[in-house]
mmCIF file of C-alpha atoms and ligand atoms in Angstrom:
data_model
loop_
_atom_site.group_PDB
_atom_site.id
_atom_site.type_symbol
_atom_site.label_atom_id
_atom_site.label_comp_id
_atom_site.label_asym_id
_atom_site.label_seq_id
_atom_site.Cartn_x
_atom_site.Cartn_y
_atom_site.Cartn_z
ATOM 1 C CA MET E 1 -37.267 -46.197 -24.998
ATOM 2 C CA GLU E 2 -38.925 -43.352 -23.282
ATOM 3 C CA PHE E 3 -40.019 -40.816 -25.937
ATOM 4 C CA GLU E 4 -38.527 -37.723 -24.310
ATOM 5 C CA ASP E 5 -35.208 -39.531 -23.692
ATOM 6 C CA TYR E 6 -35.069 -40.313 -27.398
ATOM 7 C CA ILE E 7 -35.664 -36.581 -28.128
ATOM 8 C CA ARG E 8 -32.747 -35.697 -25.842
ATOM 9 C CA GLY E 9 -30.494 -38.064 -27.779
ATOM 10 C CA VAL E 10 -31.581 -36.346 -31.028
ATOM 11 C CA VAL E 11 -30.941 -32.884 -29.727
ATOM 12 C CA ALA E 12 -27.549 -34.120 -28.475
ATOM 13 C CA ALA E 13 -26.698 -35.386 -32.008
ATOM 14 C CA GLU E 14 -28.251 -32.562 -34.031
ATOM 15 C CA MET E 15 -27.208 -29.398 -32.241
ATOM 16 C CA PRO E 16 -24.066 -28.260 -30.300
ATOM 17 C CA ALA E 17 -24.811 -28.250 -26.596
ATOM 18 C CA ALA E 18 -22.943 -24.986 -26.326
ATOM 19 C CA PHE E 19 -25.833 -23.303 -28.135
ATOM 20 C CA ASP E 20 -28.239 -21.046 -26.257
ATOM 21 C CA ILE E 21 -30.874 -22.869 -24.272
ATOM 22 C CA GLU E 22 -33.688 -21.309 -26.352
ATOM 23 C CA ALA E 23 -32.119 -22.696 -29.506
ATOM 24 C CA LEU E 24 -31.866 -26.117 -27.943
ATOM 25 C CA LYS E 25 -35.564 -25.847 -27.021
ATOM 26 C CA ALA E 26 -36.443 -25.007 -30.585
ATOM 27 C CA GLN E 27 -34.404 -28.024 -31.749
ATOM 28 C CA ALA E 28 -36.144 -30.211 -29.200
ATOM 29 C CA ILE E 29 -39.570 -29.101 -30.467
ATOM 30 C CA ALA E 30 -38.605 -29.608 -34.108
ATOM 31 C CA ALA E 31 -37.143 -33.124 -33.320
ATOM 32 C CA ARG E 32 -40.196 -34.057 -31.291
ATOM 33 C CA THR E 33 -42.589 -32.900 -33.967
ATOM 34 C CA PHE E 34 -40.749 -34.883 -36.634
ATOM 35 C CA ALA E 35 -40.660 -38.028 -34.553
ATOM 36 C CA TYR E 36 -44.280 -37.681 -33.389
ATOM 37 C CA ALA E 37 -45.552 -37.182 -36.978
ATOM 38 C CA ASN E 38 -43.525 -40.294 -38.075
ATOM 39 C CA LEU E 39 -44.865 -42.656 -35.347
ATOM 40 C CA ILE E 40 -46.743 -45.481 -37.044
ATOM 41 C CA GLN E 41 -49.217 -45.700 -34.163
ATOM 42 C CA ASN E 42 -50.182 -42.070 -34.914
ATOM 43 C CA GLY E 43 -50.818 -42.808 -38.571
ATOM 44 C CA GLY E 44 -47.327 -41.747 -39.536
ATOM 45 C CA SER E 45 -45.452 -43.509 -42.310
ATOM 46 C CA GLY E 46 -42.426 -44.512 -40.201
ATOM 47 C CA CYS E 47 -38.944 -44.642 -41.688
ATOM 48 C CA ALA E 48 -39.024 -45.406 -45.412
ATOM 49 C CA LYS E 49 -35.584 -47.036 -45.269
ATOM 50 C CA HIS E 50 -36.298 -49.331 -42.285
ATOM 51 C CA LYS E 51 -39.663 -51.054 -42.618
ATOM 52 C CA GLY E 52 -41.567 -51.258 -39.365
ATOM 53 C CA ALA E 53 -39.370 -48.688 -37.582
ATOM 54 C CA ASP E 54 -40.874 -45.324 -36.580
ATOM 55 C CA VAL E 55 -37.600 -43.505 -37.141
ATOM 56 C CA CYS E 56 -33.996 -44.398 -37.798
ATOM 57 C CA SER E 57 -31.011 -42.942 -36.016
ATOM 58 C CA SER E 58 -29.141 -41.696 -39.091
ATOM 59 C CA VAL E 59 -29.447 -38.354 -40.873
ATOM 60 C CA HIS E 60 -32.073 -40.138 -43.070
ATOM 61 C CA CYS E 61 -34.601 -39.430 -40.244
ATOM 62 C CA GLN E 62 -32.739 -37.594 -37.576
ATOM 63 C CA ALA E 63 -29.407 -38.390 -35.954
ATOM 64 C CA TYR E 64 -29.392 -39.826 -32.410
ATOM 65 C CA VAL E 65 -26.574 -40.494 -29.980
ATOM 66 C CA THR E 66 -26.493 -42.236 -26.588
ATOM 67 C CA LYS E 67 -25.261 -40.435 -23.492
ATOM 68 C CA GLU E 68 -22.107 -42.548 -23.504
ATOM 69 C CA GLU E 69 -21.315 -41.737 -27.140
ATOM 70 C CA ARG E 70 -21.953 -38.036 -26.565
ATOM 71 C CA TYR E 71 -19.788 -37.902 -23.420
ATOM 72 C CA ARG E 72 -16.859 -39.344 -25.382
ATOM 73 C CA ASN E 73 -16.883 -36.327 -27.738
ATOM 74 C CA TRP E 74 -17.319 -33.637 -25.118
ATOM 75 C CA PRO E 75 -14.570 -32.120 -22.985
ATOM 76 C CA ALA E 76 -14.762 -33.971 -19.650
ATOM 77 C CA SER E 77 -14.981 -30.693 -17.759
ATOM 78 C CA LEU E 78 -18.173 -29.653 -19.595
ATOM 79 C CA ALA E 79 -19.977 -32.955 -20.120
ATOM 80 C CA ASN E 80 -22.221 -32.903 -17.061
ATOM 81 C CA GLU E 81 -23.196 -29.238 -17.626
ATOM 82 C CA TYR E 82 -23.934 -29.956 -21.313
ATOM 83 C CA TRP E 83 -26.069 -32.987 -20.496
ATOM 84 C CA SER E 84 -28.146 -31.174 -17.967
ATOM 85 C CA LYS E 85 -28.609 -28.310 -20.431
ATOM 86 C CA LEU E 86 -29.980 -30.814 -23.016
ATOM 87 C CA THR E 87 -32.177 -32.347 -20.288
ATOM 88 C CA GLN E 88 -33.467 -28.873 -19.474
ATOM 89 C CA ALA E 89 -34.231 -28.017 -23.096
ATOM 90 C CA VAL E 90 -36.127 -31.270 -23.630
ATOM 91 C CA TYR E 91 -38.054 -31.410 -20.373
ATOM 92 C CA GLU E 92 -38.989 -27.731 -20.304
ATOM 93 C CA THR E 93 -40.620 -28.248 -23.731
ATOM 94 C CA LYS E 94 -41.973 -31.710 -22.791
ATOM 95 C CA GLY E 95 -44.972 -32.690 -25.046
ATOM 96 C CA MET E 96 -44.702 -29.530 -27.153
ATOM 97 C CA VAL E 97 -44.940 -30.003 -30.913
ATOM 98 C CA ILE E 98 -45.449 -27.651 -33.834
ATOM 99 C CA THR E 99 -49.013 -27.703 -35.250
ATOM 100 C CA TYR E 100 -50.631 -26.332 -38.326
ATOM 101 C CA ASN E 101 -54.439 -26.131 -38.705
ATOM 102 C CA ASN E 102 -54.784 -27.969 -35.349
ATOM 103 C CA GLU E 103 -52.816 -30.945 -36.571
ATOM 104 C CA VAL E 104 -49.233 -31.914 -35.827
ATOM 105 C CA ALA E 105 -47.125 -30.532 -38.641
ATOM 106 C CA LYS E 106 -46.138 -33.380 -40.939
ATOM 107 C CA HIS E 107 -43.066 -31.986 -42.581
ATOM 108 C CA ILE E 108 -40.767 -30.440 -40.084
ATOM 109 C CA LYS E 109 -37.319 -29.612 -41.528
ATOM 110 C CA TYR E 110 -34.214 -28.032 -40.272
ATOM 111 C CA HIS E 111 -30.738 -27.388 -41.475
ATOM 112 C CA SER E 112 -27.380 -26.051 -40.269
ATOM 113 C CA THR E 113 -27.013 -22.518 -41.710
ATOM 114 C CA SER E 114 -29.082 -20.394 -44.080
ATOM 115 C CA ASN E 115 -27.673 -18.033 -46.673
ATOM 116 C CA GLY E 116 -29.734 -15.259 -45.141
ATOM 117 C CA LYS E 117 -32.984 -16.715 -46.311
ATOM 118 C CA THR E 118 -34.608 -20.089 -45.784
ATOM 119 C CA GLU E 119 -35.860 -22.112 -48.790
ATOM 120 C CA ASN E 120 -39.342 -22.930 -50.018
ATOM 121 C CA SER E 121 -39.697 -26.744 -49.669
ATOM 122 C CA ILE E 122 -40.970 -27.061 -53.247
ATOM 123 C CA TYR E 123 -37.504 -26.553 -54.641
ATOM 124 C CA VAL E 124 -35.916 -29.210 -52.455
ATOM 125 C CA PHE E 125 -38.568 -31.819 -51.559
ATOM 126 C CA GLY E 126 -41.129 -31.186 -54.326
ATOM 127 C CA TYR E 127 -44.002 -30.394 -52.047
ATOM 128 C CA GLN E 128 -45.369 -27.168 -50.556
ATOM 129 C CA GLU E 129 -46.293 -26.482 -46.966
ATOM 130 C CA PRO E 130 -47.525 -23.079 -45.707
ATOM 131 C CA TYR E 131 -44.927 -23.283 -42.883
ATOM 132 C CA LEU E 132 -42.000 -24.200 -45.211
ATOM 133 C CA VAL E 133 -41.867 -21.048 -47.291
ATOM 134 C CA SER E 134 -38.824 -18.837 -47.773
ATOM 135 C CA VAL E 135 -38.325 -16.274 -44.999
ATOM 136 C CA GLU E 136 -35.493 -13.953 -43.944
ATOM 137 C CA SER E 137 -33.078 -15.632 -41.588
ATOM 138 C CA PRO E 138 -30.900 -12.852 -40.253
ATOM 139 C CA PHE E 139 -27.764 -12.622 -38.108
ATOM 140 C CA GLU E 140 -25.949 -15.644 -39.571
ATOM 141 C CA GLU E 141 -23.027 -13.750 -41.361
ATOM 142 C CA GLY E 142 -20.571 -14.492 -38.639
ATOM 143 C CA THR E 143 -21.331 -18.154 -38.176
ATOM 144 C CA PRO E 144 -18.833 -20.857 -39.156
ATOM 145 C CA SER E 145 -20.515 -22.167 -42.325
ATOM 146 C CA PHE E 146 -22.010 -18.943 -43.636
ATOM 147 C CA SER E 147 -19.344 -18.574 -46.341
ATOM 148 C CA SER E 148 -17.221 -21.343 -47.811
ATOM 149 C CA LYS E 149 -15.191 -21.870 -50.896
ATOM 150 C CA VAL E 150 -14.492 -24.947 -53.069
ATOM 151 C CA VAL E 151 -11.705 -24.708 -55.578
ATOM 152 C CA MET E 152 -10.873 -27.294 -58.207
ATOM 153 C CA LYS E 153 -8.912 -27.582 -61.425
ATOM 154 C CA LYS E 154 -10.942 -27.000 -64.556
ATOM 155 C CA GLU E 155 -10.246 -30.643 -65.620
ATOM 156 C CA GLU E 156 -11.621 -31.913 -62.291
ATOM 157 C CA PHE E 157 -14.775 -29.814 -62.771
ATOM 158 C CA ILE E 158 -15.272 -31.226 -66.252
ATOM 159 C CA ARG E 159 -14.695 -34.742 -64.998
ATOM 160 C CA ARG E 160 -17.385 -34.330 -62.358
ATOM 161 C CA ILE E 161 -19.857 -32.862 -64.796
ATOM 162 C CA LYS E 162 -19.326 -35.734 -67.147
ATOM 163 C CA GLU E 163 -19.897 -38.137 -64.249
ATOM 164 C CA LEU E 164 -23.217 -36.403 -63.678
ATOM 165 C CA ASN E 165 -24.175 -36.556 -67.337
ATOM 166 C CA PRO E 166 -21.847 -38.428 -69.749
ATOM 167 C CA GLU E 167 -23.555 -36.740 -72.691
ATOM 168 C CA VAL E 168 -22.529 -33.236 -71.811
ATOM 169 C CA SER E 169 -20.441 -31.458 -74.395
ATOM 170 C CA ILE E 170 -17.926 -29.164 -72.728
ATOM 171 C CA SER E 171 -14.277 -28.053 -73.149
ATOM 172 C CA SER E 172 -11.779 -26.404 -70.820
ATOM 173 C CA SER E 173 -11.034 -23.544 -73.166
ATOM 174 C CA ASN E 174 -13.513 -20.684 -72.785
ATOM 175 C CA LEU E 175 -15.130 -22.533 -69.901
ATOM 176 C CA ALA E 176 -16.679 -19.423 -68.344
ATOM 177 C CA LYS E 177 -18.717 -18.879 -71.540
ATOM 178 C CA GLN E 178 -20.171 -22.384 -71.248
ATOM 179 C CA ILE E 179 -21.567 -22.008 -67.747
ATOM 180 C CA LYS E 180 -24.610 -19.887 -66.930
ATOM 181 C CA ILE E 181 -26.875 -19.863 -63.957
ATOM 182 C CA LEU E 182 -30.414 -19.783 -65.482
ATOM 183 C CA GLU E 183 -32.776 -19.579 -62.539
ATOM 184 C CA TRP E 184 -32.628 -18.849 -58.854
ATOM 185 C CA THR E 185 -35.068 -20.143 -56.189
ATOM 186 C CA GLU E 186 -37.076 -17.949 -53.842
ATOM 187 C CA GLY E 187 -34.380 -18.578 -51.210
ATOM 188 C CA ASP E 188 -31.580 -17.327 -53.493
ATOM 189 C CA ARG E 189 -30.228 -20.754 -54.262
ATOM 190 C CA VAL E 190 -29.344 -21.991 -57.729
ATOM 191 C CA LYS E 191 -32.429 -23.614 -59.256
ATOM 192 C CA THR E 192 -31.033 -24.421 -62.680
ATOM 193 C CA ILE E 193 -27.685 -23.944 -64.309
ATOM 194 C CA LYS E 194 -26.597 -24.510 -67.940
ATOM 195 C CA ILE E 195 -23.243 -26.227 -68.308
ATOM 196 C CA GLY E 196 -22.117 -26.979 -71.846
ATOM 197 C CA ASN E 197 -25.201 -28.110 -73.727
ATOM 198 C CA LYS E 198 -27.022 -29.507 -70.690
ATOM 199 C CA THR E 199 -29.115 -28.066 -67.837
ATOM 200 C CA PHE E 200 -28.565 -29.199 -64.258
ATOM 201 C CA SER E 201 -30.261 -28.443 -60.964
ATOM 202 C CA GLY E 202 -28.375 -26.431 -58.356
ATOM 203 C CA ILE E 203 -28.868 -29.333 -55.957
ATOM 204 C CA ASP E 204 -27.199 -31.864 -58.308
ATOM 205 C CA ILE E 205 -24.282 -29.508 -58.735
ATOM 206 C CA ARG E 206 -24.061 -29.036 -54.957
ATOM 207 C CA TRP E 207 -23.622 -32.786 -54.463
ATOM 208 C CA ALA E 208 -21.409 -33.396 -57.495
ATOM 209 C CA MET E 209 -19.024 -30.644 -56.458
ATOM 210 C CA GLY E 210 -19.094 -31.264 -52.724
ATOM 211 C CA LEU E 211 -20.642 -27.850 -51.859
ATOM 212 C CA LYS E 212 -22.228 -27.104 -48.475
ATOM 213 C CA SER E 213 -25.331 -25.756 -50.173
ATOM 214 C CA ALA E 214 -26.990 -24.879 -53.512
ATOM 215 C CA SER E 215 -26.438 -21.237 -52.766
ATOM 216 C CA PHE E 216 -23.363 -20.597 -54.863
ATOM 217 C CA THR E 217 -21.750 -18.429 -57.504
ATOM 218 C CA ILE E 218 -18.919 -19.600 -59.796
ATOM 219 C CA ASN E 219 -15.643 -17.921 -60.728
ATOM 220 C CA ILE E 220 -13.375 -19.298 -63.426
ATOM 221 C CA ASP E 221 -9.770 -18.213 -63.990
ATOM 222 C CA THR E 222 -7.132 -19.694 -66.262
ATOM 223 C CA LYS E 223 -6.659 -22.821 -64.127
ATOM 224 C CA ASN E 224 -9.391 -23.198 -61.589
ATOM 225 C CA VAL E 225 -13.132 -23.243 -60.945
ATOM 226 C CA THR E 226 -14.048 -21.544 -57.678
ATOM 227 C CA PHE E 227 -17.421 -21.989 -55.928
ATOM 228 C CA ASN E 228 -18.306 -19.326 -53.426
ATOM 229 C CA VAL E 229 -20.963 -20.942 -51.223
ATOM 230 C CA LYS E 230 -23.301 -19.504 -48.616
ATOM 231 C CA GLY E 231 -24.998 -21.497 -45.887
ATOM 232 C CA TYR E 232 -24.928 -25.235 -45.070
ATOM 233 C CA GLY E 233 -27.721 -27.700 -45.861
ATOM 234 C CA HIS E 234 -30.922 -27.695 -47.862
ATOM 235 C CA GLY E 235 -32.145 -24.430 -46.332
ATOM 236 C CA VAL E 236 -35.644 -25.591 -45.586
ATOM 237 C CA GLY E 237 -37.317 -24.953 -42.233
ATOM 238 C CA MET E 238 -35.341 -23.896 -39.138
ATOM 239 C CA SER E 239 -31.804 -22.683 -39.522
ATOM 240 C CA GLN E 240 -30.030 -24.124 -36.461
ATOM 241 C CA TRP E 241 -27.337 -21.420 -36.386
ATOM 242 C CA GLY E 242 -29.950 -18.854 -37.102
ATOM 243 C CA ALA E 243 -32.029 -20.099 -34.197
ATOM 244 C CA ASN E 244 -28.981 -19.717 -31.928
ATOM 245 C CA GLU E 245 -28.240 -16.197 -33.181
ATOM 246 C CA MET E 246 -31.866 -15.225 -32.477
ATOM 247 C CA ALA E 247 -31.773 -16.895 -29.070
ATOM 248 C CA LYS E 248 -28.626 -14.903 -28.208
ATOM 249 C CA ARG E 249 -30.536 -11.778 -29.057
ATOM 250 C CA GLY E 250 -33.233 -12.621 -26.588
ATOM 251 C CA LYS E 251 -35.769 -14.395 -28.785
ATOM 252 C CA ASN E 252 -37.825 -17.021 -27.009
ATOM 253 C CA ILE E 253 -38.981 -19.924 -29.079
ATOM 254 C CA VAL E 254 -42.027 -20.877 -27.053
ATOM 255 C CA ARG E 255 -43.495 -17.400 -27.571
ATOM 256 C CA TYR E 256 -43.788 -18.114 -31.257
ATOM 257 C CA LEU E 257 -45.806 -21.288 -30.959
ATOM 258 C CA SER E 258 -49.438 -20.556 -31.307
ATOM 259 C CA ILE E 259 -50.795 -23.910 -30.279
ATOM 260 C CA ILE E 260 -49.222 -26.419 -27.959
ATOM 261 C CA ILE E 261 -50.677 -29.837 -27.489
ATOM 262 C CA GLU E 262 -49.661 -32.574 -25.113
ATOM 263 C CA VAL E 263 -48.365 -35.634 -26.924
HETATM 264 ZN ZN1 ZN X 301 -34.922 -43.159 -41.537
#
């Protein structure tokens, strides 16, 4: 497959085509950088789940859709316009990748929506990169996944906690007193939380409770446990909705790239 055509399929899968063209260009550059760094012929490690493949087409690496698949999910009246917009975003950034210290950046990350700040990669992936630190990500308050709520019965909460760690000692009476957020990350996400006699990571609680992110607070009333959640995704790297909000305010992605190399 032609490399840039693959990138177009990734942008089609990873970002709504209704987004601003500058956001789509940012996504194209992020997707291209990730793919390029993964290429086995470039010394990349390929996809860890599919031996011998450079990348896979699931969220494990980055999602990819064919033109036919994409057209099926777009309103027929907009499909041609959307496809040419994606083509423009990819071909106007053709060959552009993100570099750090004159090398193609190895760990390019992106996520749907931040909570107002991006996350330092150390808290999510266990490694640090100078370009994956926590920074302000403004303008996202009005976007669809900025705030969400998950409500469940106390008993359901306890069931899920016990599934996570069968040795946890917890009871539904005085539940609020048995839950305490211990530490926050730099990006204002829950790092550790004590529940009963055990300590959990915010990320484990996110997955166990079906939360959109680890940026949450908890309210407990007589019957229910309510999670108030901010943002969507791990929070590392580029916020896609944040990029779109910046683009709508006239920001131009290519201006921010210090070094561009042809790949
Ligand atoms: Zn993969």
